[in-house]
Tab-separated table of C-alpha atoms and ligand atoms in Angstrom:
chain	number	residue	atom	x	y	z
V	1	MET	CA	-72.102	-18.745	87.582
V	2	ALA	CA	-72.380	-19.844	83.718
V	3	THR	CA	-70.577	-17.498	81.282
V	4	TYR	CA	-72.431	-16.841	78.199
V	5	ASP	CA	-71.090	-15.371	75.273
V	6	THR	CA	-73.156	-12.221	75.307
V	7	VAL	CA	-75.331	-10.582	78.142
V	8	ILE	CA	-77.472	-7.782	76.888
V	9	ARG	CA	-77.692	-5.879	80.243
V	10	ASN	CA	-80.105	-3.188	82.165
V	11	GLY	CA	-82.518	-3.102	79.283
V	12	GLN	CA	-86.280	-3.231	79.420
V	13	VAL	CA	-87.482	-6.572	77.569
V	14	ALA	CA	-90.243	-6.326	75.173
V	15	ASP	CA	-90.779	-10.297	74.607
V	16	GLY	CA	-92.436	-10.051	71.631
V	17	THR	CA	-95.577	-11.886	72.834
V	18	GLY	CA	-97.587	-8.509	73.849
V	19	LYS	CA	-96.595	-8.805	77.460
V	20	LYS	CA	-95.806	-5.425	78.982
V	21	LEU	CA	-92.215	-4.544	79.283
V	22	PHE	CA	-89.985	-5.815	82.049
V	23	ALA	CA	-86.403	-5.273	83.385
V	24	ALA	CA	-84.150	-7.980	82.373
V	25	ASP	CA	-80.628	-9.271	81.243
V	26	VAL	CA	-80.519	-11.403	78.425
V	27	ALA	CA	-77.951	-14.247	77.612
V	28	LEU	CA	-76.792	-15.301	74.207
V	29	LYS	CA	-74.792	-18.435	73.668
V	30	GLY	CA	-74.043	-19.375	69.685
V	31	ASP	CA	-77.137	-18.801	67.937
V	32	ARG	CA	-79.590	-18.929	70.927
V	33	ILE	CA	-80.777	-17.038	73.463
V	34	ALA	CA	-79.422	-18.910	76.620
V	35	ALA	CA	-81.279	-17.159	79.506
V	36	VAL	CA	-83.326	-14.303	80.646
V	37	GLU	CA	-83.112	-13.525	84.060
V	38	ALA	CA	-83.062	-10.629	86.481
V	39	PRO	CA	-80.764	-7.567	86.001
V	40	GLY	CA	-77.146	-8.145	87.303
V	41	SER	CA	-77.585	-11.784	87.714
V	42	LEU	CA	-75.917	-12.851	84.219
V	43	LYS	CA	-72.031	-12.884	82.947
V	44	GLY	CA	-70.836	-13.317	79.735
V	45	ASN	CA	-67.696	-13.187	77.565
V	46	ASN	CA	-69.503	-9.836	75.820
V	47	GLU	CA	-71.723	-7.422	77.196
V	48	ILE	CA	-73.715	-4.661	75.807
V	49	ASP	CA	-75.127	-2.008	77.872
V	50	ALA	CA	-79.046	-1.442	77.365
V	51	GLN	CA	-79.591	1.064	79.765
V	52	GLY	CA	-82.863	2.924	78.704
V	53	LYS	CA	-83.448	0.730	75.665
V	54	VAL	CA	-85.957	-1.972	74.741
V	55	VAL	CA	-84.744	-5.329	73.918
V	56	ALA	CA	-86.883	-6.753	71.447
V	57	PRO	CA	-86.790	-9.960	69.101
V	58	GLY	CA	-85.404	-9.314	65.690
V	59	PHE	CA	-88.126	-7.942	63.598
V	60	ILE	CA	-89.798	-10.487	60.531
V	61	ASP	CA	-90.543	-8.403	57.772
V	62	VAL	CA	-93.309	-10.660	56.359
V	63	HIS	CA	-93.655	-9.296	52.958
V	64	THR	CA	-90.366	-8.470	50.957
V	65	HIS	CA	-88.993	-8.852	47.502
V	66	ASP	CA	-85.662	-9.268	48.787
V	67	ASP	CA	-85.280	-12.678	47.570
V	68	THR	CA	-81.973	-11.779	45.314
V	69	ALA	CA	-80.958	-8.954	47.474
V	70	LEU	CA	-80.076	-11.547	49.852
V	71	ILE	CA	-77.433	-12.705	47.272
V	72	ASP	CA	-76.434	-8.988	45.891
V	73	ASN	CA	-76.226	-6.902	49.089
V	74	PRO	CA	-75.888	-9.662	51.605
V	75	THR	CA	-75.135	-6.795	54.298
V	76	MET	CA	-78.803	-6.007	53.528
V	77	ALA	CA	-78.381	-2.688	55.666
V	78	MET	CA	-81.820	-1.373	54.487
V	79	LYS	CA	-83.617	-4.092	56.738
V	80	ALA	CA	-80.771	-4.589	59.037
V	81	SER	CA	-80.982	-0.909	60.142
V	82	GLN	CA	-84.203	-1.017	60.928
V	83	GLY	CA	-84.060	-4.271	63.189
V	84	VAL	CA	-85.347	-6.341	60.790
V	85	THR	CA	-83.489	-10.369	61.293
V	86	THR	CA	-85.847	-12.225	58.839
V	87	VAL	CA	-87.335	-11.402	55.435
V	88	VAL	CA	-90.353	-13.410	53.888
V	89	CYS	CA	-89.631	-13.701	50.348
V	90	GLY	CA	-91.326	-14.175	47.074
V	91	ASN	CA	-94.125	-12.358	47.429
V	92	CYS	CA	-96.763	-11.087	44.896
V	93	GLY	CA	-96.523	-13.756	42.454
V	94	ALA	CA	-93.070	-13.274	41.947
V	95	SER	CA	-90.028	-15.602	43.210
V	96	ALA	CA	-86.582	-16.470	41.385
V	97	ALA	CA	-86.873	-20.208	41.654
V	98	PRO	CA	-88.357	-22.422	39.618
V	99	TYR	CA	-87.249	-20.727	36.793
V	100	ILE	CA	-86.414	-23.045	33.714
V	101	ARG	CA	-86.279	-20.130	31.487
V	102	ASP	CA	-82.708	-18.000	30.834
V	103	ASP	CA	-84.448	-14.695	30.521
V	104	TYR	CA	-86.616	-12.776	32.786
V	105	GLY	CA	-89.099	-10.416	32.052
V	106	HIS	CA	-90.308	-7.178	33.231
V	107	PHE	CA	-92.390	-8.396	35.830
V	108	LEU	CA	-89.522	-10.736	37.424
V	109	SER	CA	-87.551	-7.448	37.094
V	110	LEU	CA	-88.952	-6.271	40.075
V	111	ILE	CA	-86.824	-8.651	42.161
V	112	VAL	CA	-84.062	-9.921	39.777
V	113	LYS	CA	-81.527	-7.566	38.369
V	114	ARG	CA	-78.916	-10.412	37.400
V	115	VAL	CA	-79.958	-13.426	35.264
V	116	GLU	CA	-77.528	-15.789	37.415
V	117	ASN	CA	-79.849	-15.160	40.439
V	118	VAL	CA	-82.796	-16.856	38.676
V	119	SER	CA	-82.694	-20.727	39.202
V	120	LYS	CA	-84.265	-23.920	38.208
V	121	THR	CA	-85.114	-25.664	41.486
V	122	PHE	CA	-85.991	-23.781	44.866
V	123	ALA	CA	-82.871	-25.719	46.266
V	124	GLU	CA	-80.100	-24.447	43.468
V	125	PHE	CA	-81.784	-20.949	44.683
V	126	ALA	CA	-81.520	-21.532	48.420
V	127	ALA	CA	-78.022	-22.926	47.981
V	128	LYS	CA	-77.142	-19.334	46.229
V	129	VAL	CA	-78.577	-17.747	49.243
V	130	GLU	CA	-76.370	-19.795	51.532
V	131	VAL	CA	-72.998	-19.004	49.678
V	132	ALA	CA	-73.998	-15.245	49.745
V	133	LYS	CA	-73.855	-15.418	53.983
V	134	PRO	CA	-76.372	-12.847	54.010
V	135	ALA	CA	-76.720	-11.039	57.575
V	136	ILE	CA	-80.109	-12.168	58.188
V	137	ASN	CA	-82.571	-14.781	57.291
V	138	GLY	CA	-84.580	-15.133	54.457
V	139	ALA	CA	-87.807	-17.571	54.036
V	140	PHE	CA	-88.874	-17.955	50.888
V	141	LEU	CA	-92.265	-18.417	49.262
V	142	ILE	CA	-93.198	-19.694	45.493
V	143	GLY	CA	-94.672	-16.849	43.060
V	144	HIS	CA	-97.621	-18.364	41.124
V	145	SER	CA	-96.454	-15.754	37.984
V	146	THR	CA	-93.224	-17.741	38.093
V	147	LEU	CA	-94.928	-20.838	37.758
V	148	ARG	CA	-97.096	-19.628	34.720
V	149	MET	CA	-93.918	-18.390	32.927
V	150	ASN	CA	-92.422	-21.501	33.537
V	151	ALA	CA	-95.316	-23.660	32.187
V	152	MET	CA	-96.958	-20.985	29.602
V	153	GLY	CA	-93.958	-19.065	28.336
V	154	ASP	CA	-94.988	-15.861	27.040
V	155	ASP	CA	-98.858	-16.922	26.061
V	156	LEU	CA	-99.564	-15.351	29.878
V	157	ALA	CA	-103.162	-13.876	28.783
V	158	ARG	CA	-105.050	-16.888	29.232
V	159	GLN	CA	-106.200	-19.615	31.703
V	160	ALA	CA	-104.088	-22.523	31.990
V	161	THR	CA	-104.721	-25.704	30.661
V	162	ALA	CA	-105.159	-29.051	32.661
V	163	ALA	CA	-102.073	-30.076	31.540
V	164	GLU	CA	-100.110	-26.720	32.435
V	165	ILE	CA	-101.867	-26.721	35.918
V	166	GLY	CA	-100.306	-30.156	36.372
V	167	VAL	CA	-96.838	-28.583	35.385
V	168	MET	CA	-97.195	-25.930	37.711
V	169	ARG	CA	-98.684	-27.939	40.955
V	170	ASP	CA	-95.671	-30.344	40.424
V	171	LEU	CA	-93.215	-27.659	40.423
V	172	LEU	CA	-94.884	-26.198	43.546
V	173	ASP	CA	-94.640	-29.558	45.079
V	174	GLN	CA	-91.084	-29.719	44.490
V	175	SER	CA	-90.154	-26.848	45.597
V	176	LEU	CA	-92.355	-27.154	48.977
V	177	GLU	CA	-90.367	-30.530	49.599
V	178	GLN	CA	-86.954	-28.859	48.988
V	179	GLY	CA	-87.852	-25.929	51.572
V	180	ALA	CA	-89.824	-23.090	50.420
V	181	ILE	CA	-92.426	-22.479	52.899
V	182	GLY	CA	-95.627	-21.769	50.664
V	183	MET	CA	-96.853	-19.675	47.666
V	184	SER	CA	-97.935	-16.513	46.603
V	185	SER	CA	-100.022	-15.126	44.164
V	186	GLY	CA	-100.411	-12.105	42.206
V	187	LEU	CA	-103.838	-12.003	40.426
V	188	PHE	CA	-103.770	-8.461	39.955
V	189	TYR	CA	-100.642	-8.228	37.667
V	190	PRO	CA	-100.428	-9.081	34.001
V	191	PRO	CA	-98.590	-12.596	33.989
V	192	ALA	CA	-101.612	-14.069	36.231
V	193	MET	CA	-105.012	-11.585	35.567
V	194	ALA	CA	-106.163	-14.272	33.306
V	195	ALA	CA	-105.805	-17.361	35.973
V	196	SER	CA	-109.058	-18.482	37.371
V	197	THR	CA	-109.957	-19.042	40.873
V	198	ASP	CA	-109.896	-22.782	39.816
V	199	GLU	CA	-106.439	-22.499	38.586
V	200	VAL	CA	-105.084	-20.996	41.368
V	201	ALA	CA	-106.789	-23.625	43.900
V	202	GLU	CA	-105.528	-26.578	41.925
V	203	ILE	CA	-102.029	-25.380	41.610
V	204	ALA	CA	-102.180	-24.541	45.596
V	205	LYS	CA	-102.930	-28.227	46.567
V	206	PRO	CA	-99.502	-29.116	47.588
V	207	LEU	CA	-99.985	-26.699	50.502
V	208	GLY	CA	-102.337	-28.761	52.628
V	209	LYS	CA	-99.916	-31.579	52.054
V	210	TRP	CA	-96.737	-29.917	52.926
V	211	GLY	CA	-98.171	-27.375	55.427
V	212	GLY	CA	-97.438	-24.476	52.989
V	213	VAL	CA	-99.141	-20.919	53.745
V	214	TYR	CA	-100.833	-19.097	50.867
V	215	THR	CA	-100.556	-15.373	50.298
V	216	ALA	CA	-102.092	-13.153	48.288
V	217	HIS	CA	-101.754	-9.679	46.273
V	218	MET	CA	-105.429	-10.169	45.285
V	219	ARG	CA	-107.021	-9.479	42.177
V	220	ASP	CA	-108.536	-6.526	43.117
V	221	GLU	CA	-107.747	-3.573	46.013
V	222	GLY	CA	-110.085	-1.418	44.859
V	223	ASP	CA	-113.610	-1.070	43.641
V	224	ASP	CA	-114.042	-5.087	44.071
V	225	VAL	CA	-111.996	-5.562	47.141
V	226	LEU	CA	-114.625	-7.710	48.922
V	227	LYS	CA	-114.872	-10.096	45.917
V	228	SER	CA	-111.188	-10.392	46.100
V	229	MET	CA	-111.156	-11.157	49.805
V	230	ASP	CA	-114.029	-14.128	48.921
V	231	GLU	CA	-111.627	-15.601	46.285
V	232	THR	CA	-108.605	-15.372	48.415
V	233	PHE	CA	-110.543	-17.142	51.025
V	234	GLU	CA	-111.860	-19.678	48.611
V	235	ILE	CA	-108.310	-20.485	47.314
V	236	GLY	CA	-106.856	-20.847	51.174
V	237	ARG	CA	-109.771	-23.430	52.089
V	238	ARG	CA	-109.740	-25.090	48.449
V	239	ALA	CA	-105.926	-25.747	49.323
V	240	GLY	CA	-105.836	-26.744	52.890
V	241	ALA	CA	-103.655	-23.427	53.448
V	242	GLU	CA	-103.615	-20.679	55.958
V	243	VAL	CA	-104.040	-17.226	54.333
V	244	ILE	CA	-102.216	-14.140	54.515
V	245	VAL	CA	-103.576	-11.212	52.413
V	246	SER	CA	-100.764	-8.999	51.243
V	247	HIS	CA	-100.500	-5.340	51.905
V	248	HIS	CA	-104.269	-5.170	52.656
V	249	LYS	CA	-105.472	-1.444	51.450
V	250	CYS	CA	-108.448	0.123	49.756
V	251	SER	CA	-107.225	1.946	46.938
V	252	GLY	CA	-108.449	4.766	45.044
V	253	ARG	CA	-110.063	7.548	46.143
V	254	THR	CA	-113.459	6.332	45.443
V	255	ASN	CA	-112.841	3.415	47.906
V	256	PHE	CA	-111.334	5.741	51.026
V	257	GLY	CA	-113.204	4.711	53.936
V	258	ARG	CA	-113.917	1.301	52.879
V	259	MET	CA	-111.821	-0.654	55.768
V	260	LYS	CA	-115.210	-0.022	57.695
V	261	GLU	CA	-116.190	-3.055	54.902
V	262	THR	CA	-113.145	-5.226	55.059
V	263	LEU	CA	-112.139	-5.308	58.524
V	264	PRO	CA	-115.000	-6.717	59.582
V	265	LYS	CA	-115.331	-8.598	56.859
V	266	PHE	CA	-111.719	-10.469	58.257
V	267	THR	CA	-113.030	-10.580	61.563
V	268	GLU	CA	-115.901	-13.067	60.600
V	269	ALA	CA	-113.827	-15.160	57.952
V	270	MET	CA	-111.212	-15.493	60.613
V	271	LYS	CA	-113.935	-17.319	62.685
V	272	GLN	CA	-113.932	-19.883	59.708
V	273	GLN	CA	-110.352	-20.493	58.841
V	274	GLN	CA	-107.051	-19.102	59.652
V	275	ILE	CA	-106.329	-15.798	57.948
V	276	ALA	CA	-104.172	-12.734	58.459
V	277	PHE	CA	-102.863	-9.876	56.611
V	278	ASP	CA	-100.013	-7.507	56.506
V	279	VAL	CA	-99.907	-3.815	56.399
V	280	TYR	CA	-97.198	-1.282	55.290
V	281	PRO	CA	-97.512	2.162	57.624
V	282	TYR	CA	-97.829	4.346	53.999
V	283	VAL	CA	-100.540	6.089	52.262
V	284	ALA	CA	-98.654	5.456	49.116
V	285	GLY	CA	-97.799	1.996	47.300
V	286	SER	CA	-95.233	0.892	45.000
V	287	THR	CA	-94.820	-1.317	42.047
V	288	ILE	CA	-93.719	-1.393	38.298
V	289	LEU	CA	-95.248	1.478	36.346
V	290	ARG	CA	-98.758	0.709	35.146
V	291	LYS	CA	-101.045	3.043	33.143
V	292	GLU	CA	-103.747	1.158	34.267
V	293	MET	CA	-103.229	3.006	37.744
V	294	LEU	CA	-102.721	6.340	37.214
V	295	ASP	CA	-106.140	7.076	37.171
V	296	ARG	CA	-106.405	5.422	40.995
V	297	ALA	CA	-103.641	7.562	42.454
V	298	ASP	CA	-103.677	11.052	43.692
V	299	LYS	CA	-99.410	11.455	42.566
V	300	VAL	CA	-97.368	9.565	40.962
V	301	LEU	CA	-93.490	9.538	41.426
V	302	ILE	CA	-91.471	7.415	39.281
V	303	SER	CA	-88.897	5.090	41.425
V	304	TRP	CA	-87.082	3.711	38.148
V	305	SER	CA	-86.901	3.646	34.393
V	306	ASP	CA	-84.604	1.765	32.366
V	307	THR	CA	-84.931	4.297	29.188
V	308	VAL	CA	-85.086	7.786	30.669
V	309	LYS	CA	-82.272	8.603	32.823
V	310	GLY	CA	-83.023	11.254	35.466
V	311	VAL	CA	-86.483	10.792	35.871
V	312	SER	CA	-86.420	8.712	39.449
V	313	GLY	CA	-88.088	10.285	42.475
V	314	ARG	CA	-89.803	12.835	40.089
V	315	ASP	CA	-93.487	13.597	39.444
V	316	LEU	CA	-95.106	11.857	36.266
V	317	LYS	CA	-96.848	15.081	35.833
V	318	ASP	CA	-94.034	17.152	35.504
V	319	ILE	CA	-92.257	14.608	33.351
V	320	ALA	CA	-95.291	14.537	31.005
V	321	GLN	CA	-94.995	18.379	30.573
V	322	GLU	CA	-91.494	18.361	29.833
V	323	MET	CA	-92.054	15.844	27.289
V	324	GLY	CA	-95.367	17.759	26.000
V	325	CYS	CA	-97.038	14.899	26.166
V	326	SER	CA	-100.053	12.952	28.297
V	327	ILE	CA	-99.367	11.285	31.450
V	328	TYR	CA	-100.180	7.677	29.781
V	329	GLU	CA	-98.020	8.724	26.763
V	330	ALA	CA	-95.250	9.727	29.357
V	331	ALA	CA	-95.231	6.277	31.234
V	332	ASP	CA	-95.244	4.461	27.803
V	333	ARG	CA	-92.223	6.075	26.897
V	334	LEU	CA	-90.435	5.484	30.603
V	335	GLN	CA	-91.146	1.918	29.891
V	336	PRO	CA	-89.668	-0.393	31.634
V	337	ALA	CA	-90.217	1.403	34.934
V	338	GLY	CA	-91.501	1.510	38.423
V	339	ALA	CA	-93.545	4.125	40.510
V	340	ILE	CA	-94.831	5.135	43.902
V	341	TYR	CA	-98.619	5.864	43.855
V	342	PHE	CA	-100.690	7.797	46.612
V	343	MET	CA	-103.546	6.320	46.484
V	344	MET	CA	-104.469	5.277	50.125
V	345	ASP	CA	-106.489	7.067	52.939
V	346	GLU	CA	-104.619	7.868	56.160
V	347	LYS	CA	-107.346	6.648	58.745
V	348	ASP	CA	-107.713	3.072	56.758
V	349	VAL	CA	-104.074	2.669	57.018
V	350	GLN	CA	-104.448	3.149	60.788
V	351	ALA	CA	-107.394	1.073	61.017
V	352	ALA	CA	-105.764	-1.935	58.991
V	353	MET	CA	-102.717	-1.749	61.455
V	354	SER	CA	-104.560	-1.983	64.490
V	355	HIS	CA	-106.642	-4.953	63.686
V	356	PRO	CA	-106.158	-8.070	65.553
V	357	GLY	CA	-105.134	-9.286	62.404
V	358	ALA	CA	-102.574	-7.012	61.236
V	359	MET	CA	-98.859	-7.698	61.212
V	360	ILE	CA	-96.111	-5.427	59.562
V	361	GLY	CA	-94.480	-5.963	56.299
V	362	SER	CA	-92.605	-3.876	54.320
V	363	ASP	CA	-93.198	-4.463	50.594
V	364	GLY	CA	-89.627	-2.448	49.993
V	365	ILE	CA	-88.451	-2.931	46.743
V	366	PRO	CA	-85.015	-3.322	46.809
V	367	PHE	CA	-83.328	-2.482	43.562
V	368	ASP	CA	-85.129	0.794	42.871
V	369	THR	CA	-83.085	3.742	42.001
V	370	HIS	CA	-85.423	6.036	43.883
V	371	PRO	CA	-87.200	3.231	46.120
V	372	HIS	CA	-90.729	3.958	48.267
V	373	PRO	CA	-89.433	5.062	51.792
V	374	ARG	CA	-91.091	1.709	53.141
V	375	LEU	CA	-87.804	0.121	52.021
V	376	TRP	CA	-86.071	1.984	54.963
V	377	GLY	CA	-88.427	2.948	57.086
V	378	THR	CA	-91.426	0.604	58.055
V	379	PHE	CA	-90.647	-0.936	61.142
V	380	PRO	CA	-89.127	2.240	63.210
V	381	ARG	CA	-92.247	4.360	61.402
V	382	VAL	CA	-94.494	1.641	63.194
V	383	LEU	CA	-92.407	1.774	66.637
V	384	GLY	CA	-91.726	5.632	66.575
V	385	HIS	CA	-94.712	7.501	64.544
V	386	TYR	CA	-97.845	5.164	64.847
V	387	SER	CA	-97.145	3.512	68.513
V	388	ARG	CA	-95.088	5.999	70.518
V	389	ASP	CA	-96.541	9.598	68.670
V	390	LEU	CA	-100.081	9.012	67.703
V	391	LYS	CA	-100.575	6.003	70.429
V	392	LEU	CA	-102.202	4.065	67.788
V	393	PHE	CA	-101.123	0.585	69.908
V	394	PRO	CA	-98.698	0.197	72.879
V	395	LEU	CA	-95.322	-0.433	72.201
V	396	GLU	CA	-95.511	-4.105	73.521
V	397	ASP	CA	-98.039	-4.446	70.970
V	398	ALA	CA	-96.280	-3.087	68.080
V	399	VAL	CA	-93.605	-5.249	68.151
V	400	ARG	CA	-95.885	-8.454	68.771
V	401	ARG	CA	-97.128	-7.602	65.099
V	402	MET	CA	-93.533	-7.599	64.109
V	403	THR	CA	-92.145	-10.537	65.642
V	404	SER	CA	-94.105	-13.700	67.564
V	405	TYR	CA	-97.409	-12.913	65.764
V	406	SER	CA	-95.610	-12.914	62.110
V	407	ALA	CA	-93.311	-16.157	63.116
V	408	GLN	CA	-96.577	-17.877	64.129
V	409	ARG	CA	-98.333	-17.022	60.740
V	410	PHE	CA	-95.237	-18.017	58.933
V	411	HIS	CA	-94.486	-20.835	61.150
V	412	LEU	CA	-90.770	-19.716	61.665
V	413	THR	CA	-90.309	-22.131	64.386
V	414	LYS	CA	-88.166	-20.461	67.412
V	415	ARG	CA	-88.068	-17.097	65.874
V	416	GLY	CA	-90.252	-13.700	67.248
V	417	GLU	CA	-89.760	-14.242	70.840
V	418	VAL	CA	-86.685	-13.308	73.574
V	419	LYS	CA	-86.888	-16.464	75.312
V	420	PRO	CA	-84.243	-19.186	76.240
V	421	GLY	CA	-84.077	-21.846	73.312
V	422	PHE	CA	-85.245	-19.153	70.688
V	423	TYR	CA	-82.948	-18.107	68.042
V	424	ALA	CA	-80.455	-15.028	69.299
V	425	ASP	CA	-82.224	-12.707	66.614
V	426	ILE	CA	-82.514	-9.490	68.894
V	427	CYS	CA	-83.303	-5.442	68.352
V	428	ILE	CA	-82.123	-3.101	70.942
V	429	PHE	CA	-83.522	-0.106	70.175
V	430	ASP	CA	-84.380	3.435	72.168
V	431	PRO	CA	-88.037	4.013	72.271
V	432	ALA	CA	-87.726	7.890	73.115
V	433	THR	CA	-86.003	8.149	69.896
V	434	VAL	CA	-86.777	5.430	67.366
V	435	ILE	CA	-88.155	6.957	64.072
V	436	ASP	CA	-88.027	6.394	60.280
V	437	THR	CA	-85.526	9.068	58.332
V	438	ALA	CA	-86.544	7.870	54.952
V	439	THR	CA	-88.834	10.219	53.077
V	440	PHE	CA	-90.715	10.471	49.807
V	441	GLU	CA	-88.010	12.793	48.747
V	442	LYS	CA	-84.980	11.484	50.389
V	443	PRO	CA	-85.650	7.401	50.721
V	444	ILE	CA	-82.604	5.915	51.462
V	445	SER	CA	-81.991	6.914	54.860
V	446	ALA	CA	-81.278	4.840	57.560
V	447	ALA	CA	-83.595	4.982	60.709
V	448	LYS	CA	-82.700	6.592	63.997
V	449	GLY	CA	-83.058	5.055	67.350
V	450	ILE	CA	-81.805	1.405	66.246
V	451	ASP	CA	-78.783	0.659	68.728
V	452	THR	CA	-77.955	-3.159	68.188
V	453	VAL	CA	-79.369	-5.570	66.028
V	454	LEU	CA	-78.168	-9.387	66.293
V	455	CYS	CA	-79.331	-12.459	63.814
V	456	ASN	CA	-78.495	-15.813	64.837
V	457	GLY	CA	-76.217	-14.297	67.594
V	458	GLU	CA	-74.068	-12.084	65.413
V	459	ILE	CA	-73.831	-8.533	65.496
V	460	VAL	CA	-75.512	-7.259	62.022
V	461	TRP	CA	-76.087	-3.058	63.076
V	462	ARG	CA	-74.162	-1.380	65.220
V	463	ASP	CA	-73.270	2.615	65.635
V	464	GLY	CA	-75.217	3.347	62.862
V	465	LYS	CA	-73.442	0.995	60.207
V	466	PRO	CA	-73.692	-2.642	59.298
V	467	GLY	CA	-71.604	-4.939	61.685
V	468	ALA	CA	-69.509	-8.325	60.797
V	469	GLY	CA	-72.286	-10.770	61.368
V	470	ARG	CA	-73.265	-13.144	58.229
V	471	ALA	CA	-74.870	-15.711	59.468
V	472	GLY	CA	-78.452	-15.342	58.199
V	473	ARG	CA	-79.606	-18.591	57.026
V	474	ALA	CA	-82.527	-19.960	54.245
V	475	LEU	CA	-84.784	-20.777	56.531
V	476	LYS	CA	-86.807	-24.069	55.184
V	477	ARG	CA	-89.792	-25.380	55.663
V	478	GLN	CA	-88.410	-28.910	56.721
V	479	ASP	CA	-86.405	-27.769	59.061
V	480	LEU	CA	-88.895	-25.467	60.924
V	481	GLN	CA	-91.289	-28.306	60.771
V	482	ALA	CA	-88.409	-30.904	62.440
V	483	GLU	CA	-87.757	-28.256	64.700
V	484	ALA	CA	-91.214	-27.679	65.765
V	485	LYS	CA	-91.737	-31.144	66.040
V	486	ALA	CA	-89.004	-31.817	68.184
V	487	SER	CA	-89.971	-29.226	71.020
V	488	ALA	CA	-93.645	-29.602	70.884
E	1	ZN	ZN1	-98.040	-7.091	46.006
E	2	CU	CU1	-95.597	-6.710	47.410
C-alpha cells in the first residue's frame, strides 16, 4: 500500500461537480490530490479525521479586490477562514498593474494602500505576489480603468483617442502575454464612464488572441440594466472573449423584482455565446462613497473615511444630522471614503444565485475599516444560510457554484474538483454548523464550521486560525493553458 503525505479520512466528499456526496478517503501528495478511494483504504504520514464533515474543493472567490492584499496581508485570513483557496483579482476595472504613474487616485485606493504595490508591468506585479508568499492563490484580471489612467492621465471624462486606444490595447496584450487571465471593466465608475462601447471592444481585442475572459461591472445595474447587458455581451463578442457579468443585481427600489427580466435575458444570450455571472449573498452592495448612489439606497453605512475619524460603520443619516447638513454635503465632507448601500431585493438576490449561470464571488473590499460583511462571510453564508437553512439549492450544487463551475469559467486548470491529479486545494467543513458570523454591525468575524483548509497541499486554516501554509501562487495564463493542453 502506498503511503501518502496526508490522508483525509472518513469524510463525505462533495467533489465540486455537483455529484451527490459520497464517503471516501482523500490522499494528498505534494501539491496534488493523489487518490480518492473507499474509506479505510489509504494510508498517510499525516491523517486528518473528517468524520461528520464534508470534504470539498477549496472555494474560488471569482470576484475580489484582493490584488495587493495578497502582498500586504499574506495569510489572507478573511478568505482562508471561509475555505477560499483562490481569489480572482483585478475586478471592476481596477488592477494594480500595469500602472506607469507614481501616484494613485481615489479609484485605485479601492485596492491599493501602499504605492510600492502598484507595478509598471504585470510580470513585476506577479513577482511581488510570489515574493510575499500568500497562503492562497491569486489569478489576475487587468482593469480597463487602470489602462485608461496610464494612457489618458487624469483627463478621463472623455472618450479615448485612437492613439490612446492603441496604447491601452498594447498594454493589455503585453499583460496577457505575461500571465494575466483577462480584462475587467467598470463603466459605472467615473474613470471609465465616458468610455464608449467601441473603445472597450477595441481595447479588449487581445482577449480573443490569448484566450482571456472579459468581466464587467456594467455601466448600469439599475434602470438601464438590460441595455448594459447588451453592451457587455457585444463587447465580449467583438473581442472574441467569454463574458462574466460581475455581481449581478437590479439596484434601487424601483428596480426590485426585475430579475424576472434579466435572468431570462441571460438564459437566452447564453445560447448564443459563453456568458456567466457572479453573485454575492447580500442585499447591500459596497464601493467608494458616491453622491450619485445615495438616492438609490434605502440606507447607507460608511465603511471608511480618510478625512473624518470615527465614522466607520455608522449610518450616513446620523452623521449628517450631527454635522447639521444634508447627506450629500456630509458625503462631500467625508471624502475620500467608502460606503455600504442597501439597494437590493432579497428575492432578486435568491433568484440570481439559483440561476444555472451563477457562481459565487464575494466582492469583498479588503482594506476597509468597517468592511461589508461579505468580505468574511460570503461562502459560509451561501452554504449555511441559503443552501442548508433556506434550501435554495442542495449543498452539492452550492459547492459546484464555488468550485468546478468557477474554475471552468476562469480556466483555472486542475482546480475546483476533488479528483486525482487536481491541486490539493481543499476545504473541510461541518455541514450542520457552517455559517457566517460577520454582520453589518460587526463585520470582521471568522465563520463557524470551517474545519481545515489546505491550499496546494499546505494547511492555511485550522482550529479557527491561520495555518503555516504559504504555498499560494500567482496563477498565470500561460501555465494554466500549458497544463490544460498537457492533460487534454
Ligand atoms: Zn464592481
Ligand atoms: Cu467589485
